[in-house]
Amino acid sequence: MVRVRFAPSPTGHLHVGGVRTALFNWLFAKKHQGTFVLRVEDTDENRSTREFEQQIFDSLRWCGLDWDEGPEKGGDFGPYRQSERIEVGEYSSLIERLLASKQAYYVVYDLDDEKKEIENTYDYPARYAEKGHSITVKFKVPEGKTEFKDLLRGDMAFDNENYDDFIIQKSNGKPLYNFVVVADDHAMQISHVFRGEDHITNTPKQVMLYMALGWEVPLFMHIPLLLGDDKSPLSKRHGGTSVAFFRKEGYLRDGLMNYLALLGWTVKDEIFNPFENVEQFSISDITNKSVVFDYKKLEWVNGKQMRLKDPRKLREEWTAWLEFMQTEDACYSRLLDRIKAVGPAYTENVIAICREKLNTFPDLNELVEPFFFEIDNTDEGPGYTQQFVKKFLAKESAPDILKTAYEEFEKLDETAYSVENVEQVIRTIPEKTGHGKKRCFQTIRGAVTGRLITPGLFDTIRVLGKKRVLKRLKMALKEVETLV
């Protein structure tokens, strides 16, 4: 039975490298009808918080990585927080077992220098404890070699002489990471341990503990780390690294997970949904080379995913993002109110013509402004960009172009306001005015949207509708008068 786990520490936001590890664990579990376990490794009392823990839960769920067992779910192998396992005494009997078999021993430290060892003993040094000496428990590294199988790197062997005896229980009685992770993985019957390659140095120590306790060693896979553009491990100095960051930046769940899957999983097509490709997932397709996290490539992948989505689905995800972001700035609430006011059909029409120019939701926010807000100051609108005013609206050709456009669109029946008919009208304006096509098109574009970068002109005018287009053309003509 395949049982894998993802075991984050709640000492900060969930890193995208951790998400990729969780994704590979999740895919492997689903491929083999196994179980994906979430375990919280919160033994760092000074840095672990329930706030970070909740953020990790929320981020995993947003990423689509829901767990089969763990906090908020329960299961037959709990508790799923290491702090709670310490409280119920999950580890003390195992420490005693290692001490009894003389595979671990007590270390007594000097009262004046807590780093100085003054005695090692297999029996509890009660007389030192009474005097207030710090006492830890160390695991006794055996002679010989430690061997284990890594599914990416093959058979691995380490000379034990390169390892010193190591602490498994602190002086306050709390067990340390290398011990508790072994105890928990065994107790939870974890069959495969997939984690970052930064854990390779811990693995020999953990295998020693498995062997000392007479337990079966799980199969390991140490996944190469994500790197920044300077080939060092991806960190904040390279840019945002947390799920929360990318979520706030307006990336789709599908875009982020698609890109993370590409960072190590060799697949035929770059744009895909990893959750729909469970059957194609194979650990033999995971690379053993480190990969660079490319922010530009992520943006490109996200844009591709946005264009693949049905306008209805994209509307739902966009509005969910606006709701998520509305505590950040009142502008998100204002846009949400407009979306609700105009209704889903109009919103989806706007999205359908905008999505070709999108990579993230902030791009969409920018493009849709002229569709949801008037462009004059009475509606908190953006007004005309200086680029449009200088290059087109202030030119001598503007009044002629705008007046002709107004007259031609006024003739067009609103029931015949199709893209084809709109295009036919606009294409006659250069001939009727004697001005160039680019000048005519850009003057009309700026007049009805306030800017020069928009979705396709014909689609834009169709979606805005005859009434609003005429209103804005008339407004632009008035603006021209103020520029004379």
Coordinates of C-alpha atoms in Angstrom, one line a residue:
M1 CA 0.0 0.0 0.0
V2 CA 1.5 3.3 -1.1
R3 CA 1.5 5.9 1.7
V4 CA 3.4 9.2 1.2
R5 CA 3.5 12.3 3.3
F6 CA 4.2 16.0 3.1
A7 CA 5.6 17.4 6.3
P8 CA 6.0 21.2 6.4
S9 CA 7.2 23.2 9.4
P10 CA 4.8 26.1 10.2
T11 CA 7.6 28.6 10.6
G12 CA 6.7 30.7 7.5
H13 CA 4.7 30.8 4.3
L14 CA 4.5 27.8 2.1
H15 CA 7.4 27.9 -0.4
V16 CA 6.8 26.9 -4.0
G17 CA 9.6 24.3 -3.7
G18 CA 7.6 22.7 -1.0
V19 CA 4.5 22.8 -3.2
R20 CA 6.3 21.0 -6.0
T21 CA 7.4 18.3 -3.5
A22 CA 3.8 18.0 -2.3
L23 CA 2.5 17.8 -5.9
F24 CA 4.9 14.9 -6.7
N25 CA 3.8 13.1 -3.5
W26 CA 0.2 13.7 -4.3
L27 CA 0.5 12.5 -7.9
F28 CA 2.3 9.3 -6.8
A29 CA -0.3 8.5 -4.2
K30 CA -3.2 9.0 -6.6
K31 CA -1.4 7.1 -9.4
H32 CA -1.2 4.1 -7.1
Q33 CA -4.5 4.5 -5.3
G34 CA -2.5 5.3 -2.2
T35 CA -2.8 7.8 0.7
F36 CA -1.4 11.4 0.8
V37 CA -0.7 12.3 4.5
L38 CA -0.2 15.8 5.8
R39 CA 1.9 16.0 8.9
V40 CA 2.9 19.2 10.7
E41 CA 6.5 19.2 12.0
D42 CA 6.1 21.9 14.6
T43 CA 8.9 20.9 17.0
D44 CA 10.5 24.4 16.6
E45 CA 8.6 26.0 19.5
N46 CA 10.2 29.4 19.0
R47 CA 9.2 29.8 15.3
S48 CA 6.2 27.6 14.8
T49 CA 2.8 29.3 14.9
R50 CA -0.8 28.2 14.3
E51 CA -1.2 31.3 11.9
F52 CA 1.5 29.9 9.6
E53 CA 0.0 26.5 9.9
Q54 CA -3.4 27.8 8.7
Q55 CA -1.7 29.6 5.9
I56 CA -0.1 26.4 4.8
F57 CA -3.4 24.5 4.9
D58 CA -5.1 27.3 2.9
S59 CA -2.3 27.4 0.4
L60 CA -2.3 23.6 -0.1
R61 CA -6.1 23.6 -0.7
W62 CA -5.8 26.5 -3.1
C63 CA -3.2 24.6 -5.0
G64 CA -5.6 21.6 -5.2
L65 CA -3.5 19.4 -2.9
D66 CA -6.0 18.3 -0.4
W67 CA -4.8 15.5 1.9
D68 CA -6.4 12.2 2.8
E69 CA -5.2 12.1 6.4
G70 CA -3.9 14.9 8.6
P71 CA -4.9 17.9 10.6
E72 CA -8.6 19.0 10.1
K73 CA -9.1 15.6 8.5
G74 CA -8.1 13.0 11.1
G75 CA -7.1 9.4 10.3
D76 CA -6.0 6.2 12.0
F77 CA -2.4 7.3 12.5
G78 CA -2.8 10.6 14.4
P79 CA -2.1 12.9 16.0
Y80 CA -0.7 14.6 12.9
R81 CA 1.2 17.4 14.6
Q82 CA 4.5 16.5 16.1
S83 CA 3.9 18.7 19.2
E84 CA 0.7 16.7 19.9
R85 CA 2.6 13.4 19.5
I86 CA 5.2 14.6 22.0
E87 CA 2.4 15.4 24.5
V88 CA 0.9 11.9 24.3
G89 CA 4.3 10.3 24.7
E90 CA 4.8 8.8 21.3
Y91 CA 8.6 9.1 21.4
S92 CA 9.7 8.5 25.1
S93 CA 9.4 4.7 24.9
L94 CA 11.5 4.5 21.8
I95 CA 14.2 6.6 23.4
E96 CA 14.1 4.2 26.3
R97 CA 14.4 1.3 23.9
L98 CA 17.5 2.7 22.3
L99 CA 19.0 3.4 25.7
A100 CA 18.3 -0.1 26.9
S101 CA 19.9 -1.6 23.9
K102 CA 22.9 0.7 24.4
Q103 CA 22.4 2.2 20.9
A104 CA 21.9 5.6 22.7
Y105 CA 23.4 7.1 25.8
Y106 CA 23.0 10.1 28.1
V107 CA 25.4 13.1 27.9
V108 CA 26.0 15.3 30.9
Y109 CA 27.2 18.9 30.3
D110 CA 29.2 21.2 32.5
L111 CA 27.2 23.6 34.6
D112 CA 29.4 26.6 33.5
D113 CA 29.8 25.5 29.9
E114 CA 26.8 23.8 28.4
K115 CA 28.7 22.7 25.4
K116 CA 31.3 20.8 27.4
E117 CA 30.5 17.1 27.9
I118 CA 31.6 15.8 31.3
E119 CA 30.1 12.3 31.3
N120 CA 28.5 9.8 29.0
T121 CA 26.4 7.0 30.6
Y122 CA 23.7 4.4 29.6
D123 CA 22.0 4.9 33.0
Y124 CA 20.1 8.0 33.8
P125 CA 22.5 10.4 35.7
A126 CA 20.1 11.3 38.4
R127 CA 22.8 12.9 40.7
Y128 CA 23.7 15.3 37.9
A129 CA 20.1 16.1 37.1
E130 CA 19.5 17.0 40.8
K131 CA 22.4 19.5 40.5
G132 CA 20.8 21.2 37.4
H133 CA 23.2 19.9 34.8
S134 CA 21.9 19.8 31.2
I135 CA 21.4 16.2 30.0
T136 CA 20.8 15.1 26.4
V137 CA 20.4 11.7 24.7
K138 CA 22.7 10.9 21.8
F139 CA 22.4 8.1 19.3
K140 CA 25.5 6.0 19.0
V141 CA 26.6 5.9 15.3
P142 CA 27.5 2.2 14.5
E143 CA 30.6 1.2 12.6
G144 CA 30.6 0.3 8.9
K145 CA 28.4 1.8 6.2
T146 CA 24.9 3.1 5.9
E147 CA 23.1 2.2 2.6
F148 CA 19.8 3.1 1.2
K149 CA 18.0 3.2 -2.2
D150 CA 17.2 6.6 -3.8
L151 CA 14.7 6.3 -6.6
L152 CA 16.4 9.1 -8.5
R153 CA 20.1 8.5 -7.7
G154 CA 20.1 4.7 -7.2
D155 CA 21.9 2.8 -4.5
M156 CA 23.7 5.1 -2.1
A157 CA 26.3 4.3 0.6
F158 CA 27.9 6.5 3.3
D159 CA 30.8 5.7 5.6
N160 CA 29.6 6.0 9.2
E161 CA 33.0 7.2 10.3
N162 CA 32.1 10.5 8.8
Y163 CA 29.3 11.0 11.2
D164 CA 29.6 11.9 14.9
D165 CA 27.1 10.6 17.5
F166 CA 24.1 12.9 17.3
I167 CA 21.5 14.2 19.7
I168 CA 18.1 12.7 19.5
Q169 CA 16.6 14.2 22.7
K170 CA 17.3 17.8 24.0
S171 CA 18.0 18.6 27.6
N172 CA 14.4 19.7 28.0
G173 CA 13.2 16.2 27.1
K174 CA 12.0 17.1 23.6
P175 CA 13.1 14.8 20.8
L176 CA 14.9 16.3 17.7
Y177 CA 14.0 16.2 14.0
N178 CA 16.0 13.2 12.8
F179 CA 14.5 11.0 15.5
V180 CA 10.9 12.1 15.4
V181 CA 10.7 12.0 11.6
V182 CA 11.8 8.4 11.7
A183 CA 9.4 7.5 14.5
D184 CA 6.5 9.3 12.7
D185 CA 7.1 7.8 9.3
H186 CA 7.2 4.3 10.8
A187 CA 4.1 4.9 13.0
M188 CA 2.2 6.3 10.0
Q189 CA 3.4 3.4 7.8
I190 CA 4.9 5.7 5.2
S191 CA 6.1 3.6 2.3
H192 CA 7.9 6.3 0.2
V193 CA 9.6 9.5 1.4
F194 CA 9.8 12.1 -1.4
R195 CA 11.5 15.3 -0.3
G196 CA 14.0 17.9 -1.3
E197 CA 17.6 16.9 -1.9
D198 CA 18.7 19.2 1.0
H199 CA 17.6 16.3 3.2
I200 CA 20.2 13.9 1.7
T201 CA 22.6 14.7 4.6
N202 CA 19.9 13.7 7.1
T203 CA 19.0 10.5 5.4
P204 CA 22.0 8.3 6.6
K205 CA 21.3 9.3 10.2
Q206 CA 17.6 8.4 9.8
V207 CA 18.4 5.1 8.1
M208 CA 20.7 4.3 11.1
L209 CA 17.8 4.9 13.4
Y210 CA 15.5 2.6 11.3
M211 CA 18.1 -0.1 11.5
A212 CA 18.7 0.3 15.2
L213 CA 15.0 0.0 15.9
G214 CA 14.6 -3.0 13.6
W215 CA 12.2 -1.2 11.2
E216 CA 11.8 -1.5 7.5
V217 CA 13.4 1.5 5.7
P218 CA 11.1 3.3 3.3
L219 CA 12.1 4.1 -0.3
F220 CA 13.5 7.6 -0.7
M221 CA 13.4 10.1 -3.5
H222 CA 15.4 13.3 -3.1
I223 CA 14.1 15.9 -5.5
P224 CA 16.5 18.5 -6.9
L225 CA 16.0 22.0 -5.4
L226 CA 14.5 24.9 -7.3
L227 CA 17.2 27.5 -8.0
G228 CA 17.2 31.2 -8.7
D229 CA 18.8 32.7 -11.8
D230 CA 22.2 32.8 -10.0
K231 CA 21.9 29.0 -9.5
S232 CA 21.6 29.3 -5.7
P233 CA 18.5 27.9 -3.9
L234 CA 15.4 29.9 -4.7
S235 CA 14.8 32.5 -2.0
K236 CA 13.3 35.9 -1.4
R237 CA 16.4 37.6 -2.9
H238 CA 15.3 36.3 -6.3
G239 CA 11.7 37.4 -5.9
G240 CA 8.5 36.1 -4.4
T241 CA 8.6 32.4 -3.4
S242 CA 5.5 31.7 -1.5
V243 CA 2.1 30.4 -2.7
A244 CA 0.5 33.4 -1.0
F245 CA 2.7 35.7 -3.1
F246 CA 1.8 34.2 -6.4
R247 CA -1.9 34.0 -5.4
K248 CA -1.9 37.7 -4.6
E249 CA -0.1 38.5 -7.9
G250 CA -3.0 37.1 -9.7
Y251 CA -1.7 33.7 -11.0
L252 CA -4.2 30.9 -11.6
R253 CA -3.9 27.7 -9.5
D254 CA -3.7 25.8 -12.8
G255 CA -0.9 28.1 -14.1
L256 CA 1.3 27.8 -11.0
M257 CA 0.8 24.0 -10.7
N258 CA 1.4 23.5 -14.5
Y259 CA 4.7 25.4 -14.2
L260 CA 5.8 23.7 -11.0
A261 CA 5.1 20.3 -12.6
L262 CA 7.4 21.2 -15.5
L263 CA 10.2 21.9 -13.1
G264 CA 11.4 18.4 -12.8
W265 CA 8.7 16.3 -14.5
T266 CA 9.6 15.5 -18.2
V267 CA 6.4 15.7 -20.2
K268 CA 5.5 15.8 -23.9
D269 CA 3.4 19.0 -23.8
E270 CA 4.3 22.1 -21.8
I271 CA 0.8 23.3 -21.2
F272 CA -1.3 20.7 -19.3
N273 CA -3.2 20.1 -16.1
P274 CA -1.1 17.9 -13.8
F275 CA -4.3 16.8 -11.9
E276 CA -5.7 15.4 -15.1
N277 CA -2.5 13.6 -15.9
V278 CA -2.2 11.4 -12.8
E279 CA -2.0 8.2 -14.9
Q280 CA 0.9 9.6 -16.9
F281 CA 2.9 10.4 -13.8
S282 CA 6.0 8.3 -13.3
I283 CA 9.0 8.8 -11.0
S284 CA 11.2 7.6 -13.9
D285 CA 10.2 10.9 -15.6
I286 CA 11.5 13.0 -12.7
T287 CA 14.9 14.7 -13.4
N288 CA 17.8 14.4 -11.0
K289 CA 19.2 17.8 -12.1
S290 CA 18.4 21.1 -10.4
V291 CA 16.1 23.5 -12.3
V292 CA 15.9 27.3 -12.4
F293 CA 12.7 29.0 -11.5
D294 CA 12.0 31.4 -14.3
Y295 CA 9.4 34.0 -13.4
K296 CA 8.9 35.0 -17.1
K297 CA 8.2 31.4 -18.0
L298 CA 5.7 31.1 -15.2
E299 CA 3.9 34.2 -16.5
W300 CA 3.9 32.7 -20.0
V301 CA 2.5 29.4 -18.8
N302 CA -0.2 31.2 -16.7
G303 CA -1.2 33.2 -19.8
K304 CA -1.6 30.1 -21.8
Q305 CA -3.8 28.6 -19.0
M306 CA -5.9 31.7 -18.9
R307 CA -6.6 31.5 -22.6
L308 CA -7.5 27.9 -22.4
K309 CA -10.2 28.5 -19.9
D310 CA -13.9 28.9 -20.7
P311 CA -15.0 32.6 -20.1
R312 CA -17.4 31.4 -17.5
K313 CA -14.8 29.5 -15.6
L314 CA -12.3 32.4 -15.9
R315 CA -15.0 34.8 -14.6
E316 CA -15.6 32.6 -11.6
E317 CA -11.8 32.4 -10.8
W318 CA -11.3 36.1 -11.4
T319 CA -14.2 37.2 -9.1
A320 CA -12.9 34.7 -6.5
W321 CA -9.5 36.4 -6.7
L322 CA -11.0 39.9 -6.4
E323 CA -12.9 38.7 -3.3
F324 CA -9.6 37.4 -1.9
M325 CA -7.9 40.7 -2.7
Q326 CA -10.5 43.2 -1.6
T327 CA -9.0 43.6 1.8
E328 CA -5.8 44.8 0.1
D329 CA -7.4 47.8 -1.7
A330 CA -10.9 49.3 -2.2
C331 CA -10.4 49.2 -6.0
Y332 CA -11.0 45.4 -5.9
S333 CA -14.3 45.9 -4.1
R334 CA -15.3 48.6 -6.6
L335 CA -14.7 46.3 -9.6
L336 CA -16.5 43.5 -7.9
D337 CA -19.6 45.7 -7.4
R338 CA -19.5 46.6 -11.1
I339 CA -19.2 43.0 -12.2
K340 CA -22.2 42.1 -10.0
A341 CA -24.2 45.0 -11.4
V342 CA -23.6 44.2 -15.1
G343 CA -24.2 40.5 -14.7
P344 CA -22.3 37.4 -15.8
A345 CA -23.2 37.5 -19.5
Y346 CA -21.7 40.9 -20.2
T347 CA -18.6 40.1 -18.0
E348 CA -18.0 36.9 -19.9
N349 CA -18.2 38.8 -23.2
V350 CA -15.6 41.2 -21.9
I351 CA -13.3 38.4 -20.7
A352 CA -13.7 36.6 -24.1
I353 CA -12.2 39.5 -26.0
C354 CA -9.6 40.4 -23.4
R355 CA -8.0 37.1 -22.6
E356 CA -5.7 37.0 -25.6
K357 CA -3.7 39.8 -24.0
L358 CA -3.6 38.4 -20.5
N359 CA -1.0 36.7 -18.4
T360 CA -2.4 37.5 -14.9
F361 CA -5.5 38.8 -13.3
P362 CA -4.0 42.3 -12.8
D363 CA -3.6 42.4 -16.6
L364 CA -7.3 41.7 -16.8
N365 CA -8.1 44.4 -14.3
E366 CA -6.3 46.9 -16.4
L367 CA -7.9 45.9 -19.7
V368 CA -11.5 45.8 -18.5
E369 CA -11.6 49.3 -17.0
P370 CA -13.2 51.0 -20.0
F371 CA -15.8 48.2 -20.1
F372 CA -16.9 48.6 -16.5
F373 CA -16.3 52.3 -15.8
E374 CA -16.9 55.4 -17.9
I375 CA -13.7 57.1 -19.0
D376 CA -14.6 60.6 -17.7
N377 CA -14.0 61.9 -14.2
T378 CA -17.7 61.6 -13.2
D379 CA -17.3 57.9 -12.7
E380 CA -13.8 57.7 -11.2
G381 CA -12.8 56.7 -14.7
P382 CA -9.2 56.7 -15.9
G383 CA -9.8 59.5 -18.4
Y384 CA -7.7 59.7 -21.6
T385 CA -4.1 58.7 -21.5
Q386 CA -1.6 61.4 -22.4
Q387 CA -0.3 59.1 -25.1
F388 CA -3.6 59.0 -26.9
V389 CA -4.2 62.8 -26.4
K390 CA -0.8 63.7 -27.8
K391 CA -0.6 61.3 -30.7
F392 CA -4.2 61.3 -31.9
L393 CA -6.8 63.4 -30.1
A394 CA -4.8 66.7 -30.4
K395 CA -4.2 66.2 -34.1
E396 CA -6.2 68.2 -36.8
S397 CA -7.6 65.0 -38.1
A398 CA -9.4 64.0 -34.8
P399 CA -12.6 66.1 -35.3
D400 CA -13.2 64.8 -38.8
I401 CA -12.6 61.2 -37.8
L402 CA -14.7 61.3 -34.7
K403 CA -17.6 63.1 -36.3
T404 CA -17.6 60.6 -39.3
A405 CA -17.5 57.7 -36.9
Y406 CA -20.3 59.1 -34.8
E407 CA -22.5 59.6 -37.9
E408 CA -21.7 56.1 -39.3
F409 CA -22.4 54.3 -36.0
E410 CA -25.6 56.3 -35.5
K411 CA -26.9 54.8 -38.7
L412 CA -26.1 51.2 -37.6
D413 CA -29.1 49.4 -36.2
E414 CA -28.4 48.2 -32.6
T415 CA -29.9 44.8 -33.5
A416 CA -27.3 44.5 -36.3
Y417 CA -24.4 45.4 -34.0
S418 CA -22.2 42.4 -34.8
V419 CA -18.5 42.3 -35.1
E420 CA -18.8 42.0 -38.9
N421 CA -21.0 45.0 -39.2
V422 CA -18.9 47.1 -36.8
E423 CA -15.8 46.1 -38.8
Q424 CA -17.5 47.1 -42.1
V425 CA -18.4 50.5 -40.7
I426 CA -14.9 51.2 -39.3
R427 CA -13.2 50.2 -42.5
T428 CA -15.1 52.8 -44.5
I429 CA -14.0 55.7 -42.3
P430 CA -10.4 56.1 -43.8
E431 CA -11.9 56.3 -47.2
K432 CA -14.6 58.8 -46.1
T433 CA -12.2 61.1 -44.3
G434 CA -9.1 60.7 -46.4
H435 CA -7.0 59.9 -43.3
G436 CA -4.9 56.8 -42.9
K437 CA -6.2 53.5 -41.5
K438 CA -4.0 53.5 -38.5
R439 CA -4.8 57.1 -37.6
C440 CA -8.6 56.5 -37.9
F441 CA -8.5 53.2 -36.0
Q442 CA -6.4 54.5 -33.2
T443 CA -8.4 57.7 -32.9
I444 CA -11.6 55.8 -32.6
R445 CA -10.0 53.2 -30.2
G446 CA -8.8 56.0 -27.8
A447 CA -12.1 57.8 -28.0
V448 CA -14.2 54.9 -26.9
T449 CA -11.7 53.4 -24.3
G450 CA -9.4 56.3 -23.3
R451 CA -6.3 54.4 -24.2
L452 CA -4.4 52.9 -27.2
I453 CA -3.9 49.3 -25.8
T454 CA -7.1 47.4 -25.8
P455 CA -8.6 44.2 -27.1
G456 CA -9.4 44.0 -30.8
L457 CA -11.1 47.3 -31.9
F458 CA -14.1 45.7 -33.6
D459 CA -14.8 43.4 -30.6
T460 CA -14.4 46.3 -28.2
I461 CA -17.0 48.4 -30.0
R462 CA -19.4 45.5 -30.3
V463 CA -19.2 44.7 -26.5
L464 CA -19.4 48.3 -25.5
G465 CA -22.7 48.6 -27.4
K466 CA -24.0 51.4 -29.6
K467 CA -25.3 53.7 -26.9
R468 CA -22.0 53.8 -25.0
V469 CA -19.9 54.1 -28.1
L470 CA -21.9 57.1 -29.3
K471 CA -21.7 58.7 -25.9
R472 CA -18.0 58.4 -25.8
L473 CA -17.4 59.6 -29.4
K474 CA -19.4 62.7 -28.5
M475 CA -17.4 63.1 -25.3
A476 CA -14.2 62.9 -27.3
L477 CA -15.4 65.6 -29.7
K478 CA -16.0 67.9 -26.7
E479 CA -12.5 67.1 -25.4
V480 CA -11.1 68.1 -28.8
E481 CA -12.6 71.5 -28.5
T482 CA -10.8 72.1 -25.2
L483 CA -7.5 71.3 -26.9
V484 CA -7.9 73.8 -29.7

